[in-house]
């Protein structure tokens, strides 16, 4: 998730009612403790596993209106034929590495001809999908930085040379364009290799025999997505953003426990967030690793809420109660901070106004509500439900770490918020949850009302079924929310519907050619981009990696 | 001198007459001997002297029709103010280092703002003259490689960073353009420094007190030109070509003996040529150093001829007779090879046809005649005279090394060629030398007839004076030929005329803003480029550096 935009985020509404104050006995987490946590996180920084991979073939992008992103790749020749081609100024080739990889590129090239009497100027463009090497990046469109588009121009004074580009890229395709040589020589690429990086070391258990092919393919692509996002943190996207977000981390950690399992990496990430909150204790939505860890100045209330669930799931997966105990005060602090935004009506004060980039409330200034990228979504109901969900997770975590006393009043908060939610959001006539003054119906509201157990068990399945038939329902805009919708279905016993949704959504990406799952996928709008430029979308994105978890956790295979 | 063009070079005409064969007693230089010479040259590779220099000021190019290359630089602020500016996407600055330098650039930059949530993309453009940072390089014009134009685009993932660009540049001006950051941060350049390189170590003697200011300035610019071209060889131009040519080497060596004196560098260069001839023994016009020395596949007959003069001058300047003795067979071989192209009429068979890039004759296939870049020039007379000149130098060299027997027949060749020249080229009615079937009058012909002593002492000054008043005379097109014209004047006692020419020509470049002397300068045609693109001309070019030699050698100050 990038942060330099104005889309899809919602202000936490100001409220004027009384705010619960922090309990007097609450310990303020000392700065020195925070620093130790960052040090602990740095001590857990993984060595990356490197492997070499060669390109598979030369290809050419061919415009194709029926292809999801407008281009398909036509195979031209085996990659071995590359060294048979002498490239002169103006010549270009596109290499296909066969699948999505994250890593470094090395190339060996030499000159041939009379003599090398000028430098060689080569442009390299990296694409996760065909469109990135088929369409020009410039003039740049959209509101994200041009610098995310992966291209380099290099000038080489002396050949032969073997060059390892110093930056890491995420790609399946590499376009090499010879911009300039001289009339007296051409260049020949002898060897091109990628050094692929990941911090995943374990191999996932195979799916049971007899698993449907489509599901097997979805599972493979999920795992590849996870693997390629597992670097020195769980990155959101190895092409773009390349950093750790709470929302993505939670889903990656779940997928990791089920497959590639790097528990230390989860622990590292949990400590990074814990060590770098803002002054009032609210966790940052993202942290940056380099040159040394620092927090991103982005605060997302639903992400802060879900940190507790992430710690709880870590403790359950690893049995590492020490870490959970250490981090418990951080989880508790998020709950207490969030509780300040509960209004006198018992409703969490997040408005449905999607027009503001960042907002201030007295309680939690400069914080957003995310839930999903959908710009039309009214987030009030979903955010309210996420707080309730998180309070429940916190109670569970308190039990694990023996801090039941800290959460003594949580059940009462949950009860009050549940009652308030039923008052504010439940449309008993339609059997569905709504949100905001327009009584908007959305997938997000139903999913989170189910997961938070605000919806009674008998209402949950009905509400989820009903939303699908509601014509104006705001659908999910990202795989991130699709995940929670599927999970809500599975929790409501809608196994067939969940499987259908996995098949149509993630299976749809596979059909559209995904080697790794995408940041954004709308089956009805192929060129959707939250950034006004489909080329800058991330095509290997952490929050898309969960089918492998859902399949294994819920025994769908 | 670049080699990937079709301009200004002349085919050595086929001739059908008898060719003198090599003397039976002549030793063929063994390949192993050649290899030893290359090794010796590599052993003489100098350490480069490094020094640090900071930019002086921020400037802005301002279009100005009266400026020689259309642009002048307006000072904006001291360079120290750079760090006060936060640059965002789209911002650019131009730094002025105060004078022409050759070396590496280091820059330190950091981000400022909310957080660095995208890479930074920066473009750097290096200019020897204002036009290079004022006019776009693309779309690229002309027939030389775009890769010579000095610009780089770099993407930086993590700031703060100190970056030393891996390539060497020749520049006075550096334009920094911030192509992309994100909305959340800008970049600040804290430190920018050049590491300046040269293999010159000695300091020149000062000119006598009372030397005219203009001449002092011309001398300074000459020396700077030489210093900046003195790298691990005597380069022709540190921006473009960056390699060793015989024609440039001779003039640089003369200037070096008079000023910055690095005799070992001359010796290294002489051995490089000697060690890398083509199979028939003809010296290459240029050699490349990297990755290991190899010859350029360009053969220029007048350059091969002048190798002997270069060895002779080296021997005289250094008293190093051993090197001269070792290299004597190479000099002799050039003379013998060239003599094969003397036609039955006693005239050296170089036609005036300027249309061909490279040509074949039975005697010396694939060789050119250069003399000057001027496309209109008929080179027959000049080339003939250069051969005669070189035979005379060879006789002198044979005396130095005790090889008089080897040149026993040279005086007779000179005599025959002198007679033939007077027959073919001397226009007694006009008191001037002509060239070719159109009886073309040119500075080149007069200069070389004088230097070769084909012109009688009493004719020389008259011919040189006459050419100036001849309306259609082909003028010199390069500083290279200007040098020989001035030297011919000085040898003919035309001291005032020589000084005038230095003042108007090299002094004209200084007036036009030259920090180092240029590859191409035509007072009447500011935008002249042999490459159809004035931006790709070299503005620090070896063959322009000789005024400092002329001033000191002939006591002009």
PDB file of C-alpha atoms in Angstrom, chain B residues 194-284:
ATOM      1  CA  UNK B 194      34.827  15.930  -8.169  1.00  0.00           C
ATOM      2  CA  UNK B 195      37.898  13.744  -7.929  1.00  0.00           C
ATOM      3  CA  UNK B 196      40.099  15.135 -10.649  1.00  0.00           C
ATOM      4  CA  UNK B 197      42.552  12.894 -12.478  1.00  0.00           C
ATOM      5  CA  UNK B 198      45.700  13.459 -14.481  1.00  0.00           C
ATOM      6  CA  UNK B 199      49.042  11.797 -15.070  1.00  0.00           C
ATOM      7  CA  UNK B 200      50.760  15.199 -15.237  1.00  0.00           C
ATOM      8  CA  UNK B 201      52.955  15.717 -12.218  1.00  0.00           C
ATOM      9  CA  UNK B 202      55.433  18.453 -13.133  1.00  0.00           C
ATOM     10  CA  UNK B 203      54.582  22.141 -13.016  1.00  0.00           C
ATOM     11  CA  UNK B 204      55.423  24.255 -16.064  1.00  0.00           C
ATOM     12  CA  UNK B 205      57.908  27.080 -15.851  1.00  0.00           C
ATOM     13  CA  UNK B 206      56.169  30.427 -15.767  1.00  0.00           C
ATOM     14  CA  UNK B 207      56.200  32.613 -18.833  1.00  0.00           C
ATOM     15  CA  UNK B 208      58.519  35.588 -18.665  1.00  0.00           C
ATOM     16  CA  UNK B 209      57.282  38.717 -16.902  1.00  0.00           C
ATOM     17  CA  UNK B 210      55.689  41.113 -19.317  1.00  0.00           C
ATOM     18  CA  UNK B 211      54.053  38.402 -21.386  1.00  0.00           C
ATOM     19  CA  UNK B 212      50.865  39.785 -22.844  1.00  0.00           C
ATOM     20  CA  UNK B 213      47.729  38.875 -20.911  1.00  0.00           C
ATOM     21  CA  UNK B 214      46.041  37.264 -23.870  1.00  0.00           C
ATOM     22  CA  UNK B 215      49.046  35.059 -24.478  1.00  0.00           C
ATOM     23  CA  UNK B 216      49.261  34.149 -20.829  1.00  0.00           C
ATOM     24  CA  UNK B 217      45.621  33.076 -20.956  1.00  0.00           C
ATOM     25  CA  UNK B 218      46.159  31.091 -24.127  1.00  0.00           C
ATOM     26  CA  UNK B 219      49.126  29.403 -22.473  1.00  0.00           C
ATOM     27  CA  UNK B 220      47.104  28.532 -19.383  1.00  0.00           C
ATOM     28  CA  UNK B 221      44.285  27.061 -21.408  1.00  0.00           C
ATOM     29  CA  UNK B 222      46.806  25.078 -23.484  1.00  0.00           C
ATOM     30  CA  UNK B 223      48.341  23.591 -20.376  1.00  0.00           C
ATOM     31  CA  UNK B 224      44.965  22.751 -18.872  1.00  0.00           C
ATOM     32  CA  UNK B 225      43.997  21.062 -22.123  1.00  0.00           C
ATOM     33  CA  UNK B 226      47.167  19.007 -22.026  1.00  0.00           C
ATOM     34  CA  UNK B 227      46.811  18.160 -18.343  1.00  0.00           C
ATOM     35  CA  UNK B 228      43.225  16.993 -18.731  1.00  0.00           C
ATOM     36  CA  UNK B 229      44.124  14.819 -21.719  1.00  0.00           C
ATOM     37  CA  UNK B 230      47.037  13.232 -19.823  1.00  0.00           C
ATOM     38  CA  UNK B 231      45.560  10.109 -18.335  1.00  0.00           C
ATOM     39  CA  UNK B 232      46.906   6.571 -18.635  1.00  0.00           C
ATOM     40  CA  UNK B 233      47.713   7.529 -22.216  1.00  0.00           C
ATOM     41  CA  UNK B 234      47.730  10.855 -23.967  1.00  0.00           C
ATOM     42  CA  UNK B 235      44.041  10.842 -24.801  1.00  0.00           C
ATOM     43  CA  UNK B 236      42.721  12.795 -27.758  1.00  0.00           C
ATOM     44  CA  UNK B 237      39.715  14.016 -25.806  1.00  0.00           C
ATOM     45  CA  UNK B 238      38.726  13.010 -22.292  1.00  0.00           C
ATOM     46  CA  UNK B 239      35.042  13.376 -23.120  1.00  0.00           C
ATOM     47  CA  UNK B 240      34.995  11.716 -26.477  1.00  0.00           C
ATOM     48  CA  UNK B 241      37.186   9.070 -28.067  1.00  0.00           C
ATOM     49  CA  UNK B 242      39.340   8.943 -24.913  1.00  0.00           C
ATOM     50  CA  UNK B 243      42.094   7.219 -26.755  1.00  0.00           C
ATOM     51  CA  UNK B 244      45.543   7.442 -28.134  1.00  0.00           C
ATOM     52  CA  UNK B 245      46.132   8.626 -31.692  1.00  0.00           C
ATOM     53  CA  UNK B 246      49.550   9.123 -33.275  1.00  0.00           C
ATOM     54  CA  UNK B 247      48.661  12.557 -34.608  1.00  0.00           C
ATOM     55  CA  UNK B 248      47.516  13.826 -31.245  1.00  0.00           C
ATOM     56  CA  UNK B 249      50.321  12.089 -29.389  1.00  0.00           C
ATOM     57  CA  UNK B 250      52.981  13.930 -31.357  1.00  0.00           C
ATOM     58  CA  UNK B 251      51.556  17.345 -30.490  1.00  0.00           C
ATOM     59  CA  UNK B 252      50.884  16.396 -26.860  1.00  0.00           C
ATOM     60  CA  UNK B 253      54.388  15.053 -26.436  1.00  0.00           C
ATOM     61  CA  UNK B 254      55.839  18.346 -27.738  1.00  0.00           C
ATOM     62  CA  UNK B 255      53.675  20.307 -25.319  1.00  0.00           C
ATOM     63  CA  UNK B 256      54.562  17.900 -22.510  1.00  0.00           C
ATOM     64  CA  UNK B 257      58.337  18.342 -22.977  1.00  0.00           C
ATOM     65  CA  UNK B 258      57.798  22.110 -22.731  1.00  0.00           C
ATOM     66  CA  UNK B 259      55.517  22.087 -19.689  1.00  0.00           C
ATOM     67  CA  UNK B 260      54.018  19.200 -17.694  1.00  0.00           C
ATOM     68  CA  UNK B 261      56.700  16.735 -18.711  1.00  0.00           C
ATOM     69  CA  UNK B 262      55.823  13.107 -18.340  1.00  0.00           C
ATOM     70  CA  UNK B 263      58.371  11.414 -20.563  1.00  0.00           C
ATOM     71  CA  UNK B 264      57.439   7.927 -19.405  1.00  0.00           C
ATOM     72  CA  UNK B 265      53.920   8.514 -20.645  1.00  0.00           C
ATOM     73  CA  UNK B 266      55.292   9.350 -24.084  1.00  0.00           C
ATOM     74  CA  UNK B 267      57.447   6.240 -23.979  1.00  0.00           C
ATOM     75  CA  UNK B 268      54.448   4.132 -22.966  1.00  0.00           C
ATOM     76  CA  UNK B 269      52.477   5.464 -25.907  1.00  0.00           C
ATOM     77  CA  UNK B 270      55.292   4.915 -28.393  1.00  0.00           C
ATOM     78  CA  UNK B 271      55.552   1.294 -27.276  1.00  0.00           C
ATOM     79  CA  UNK B 272      51.817   0.776 -27.508  1.00  0.00           C
ATOM     80  CA  UNK B 273      51.838   1.730 -31.170  1.00  0.00           C
ATOM     81  CA  UNK B 274      54.997  -0.219 -31.877  1.00  0.00           C
ATOM     82  CA  UNK B 275      53.567  -3.310 -30.237  1.00  0.00           C
ATOM     83  CA  UNK B 276      50.267  -3.302 -32.069  1.00  0.00           C
ATOM     84  CA  UNK B 277      50.768  -2.819 -35.821  1.00  0.00           C
ATOM     85  CA  UNK B 278      48.685  -4.631 -38.364  1.00  0.00           C
ATOM     86  CA  UNK B 279      50.071  -7.741 -40.029  1.00  0.00           C
ATOM     87  CA  UNK B 280      51.975  -5.853 -42.750  1.00  0.00           C
ATOM     88  CA  UNK B 281      53.669  -3.672 -40.143  1.00  0.00           C
ATOM     89  CA  UNK B 282      51.687  -0.502 -40.730  1.00  0.00           C
ATOM     90  CA  UNK B 283      51.015   1.256 -37.446  1.00  0.00           C
ATOM     91  CA  UNK B 284      47.447   1.696 -36.397  1.00  0.00           C
TER      92      UNK B 284
END
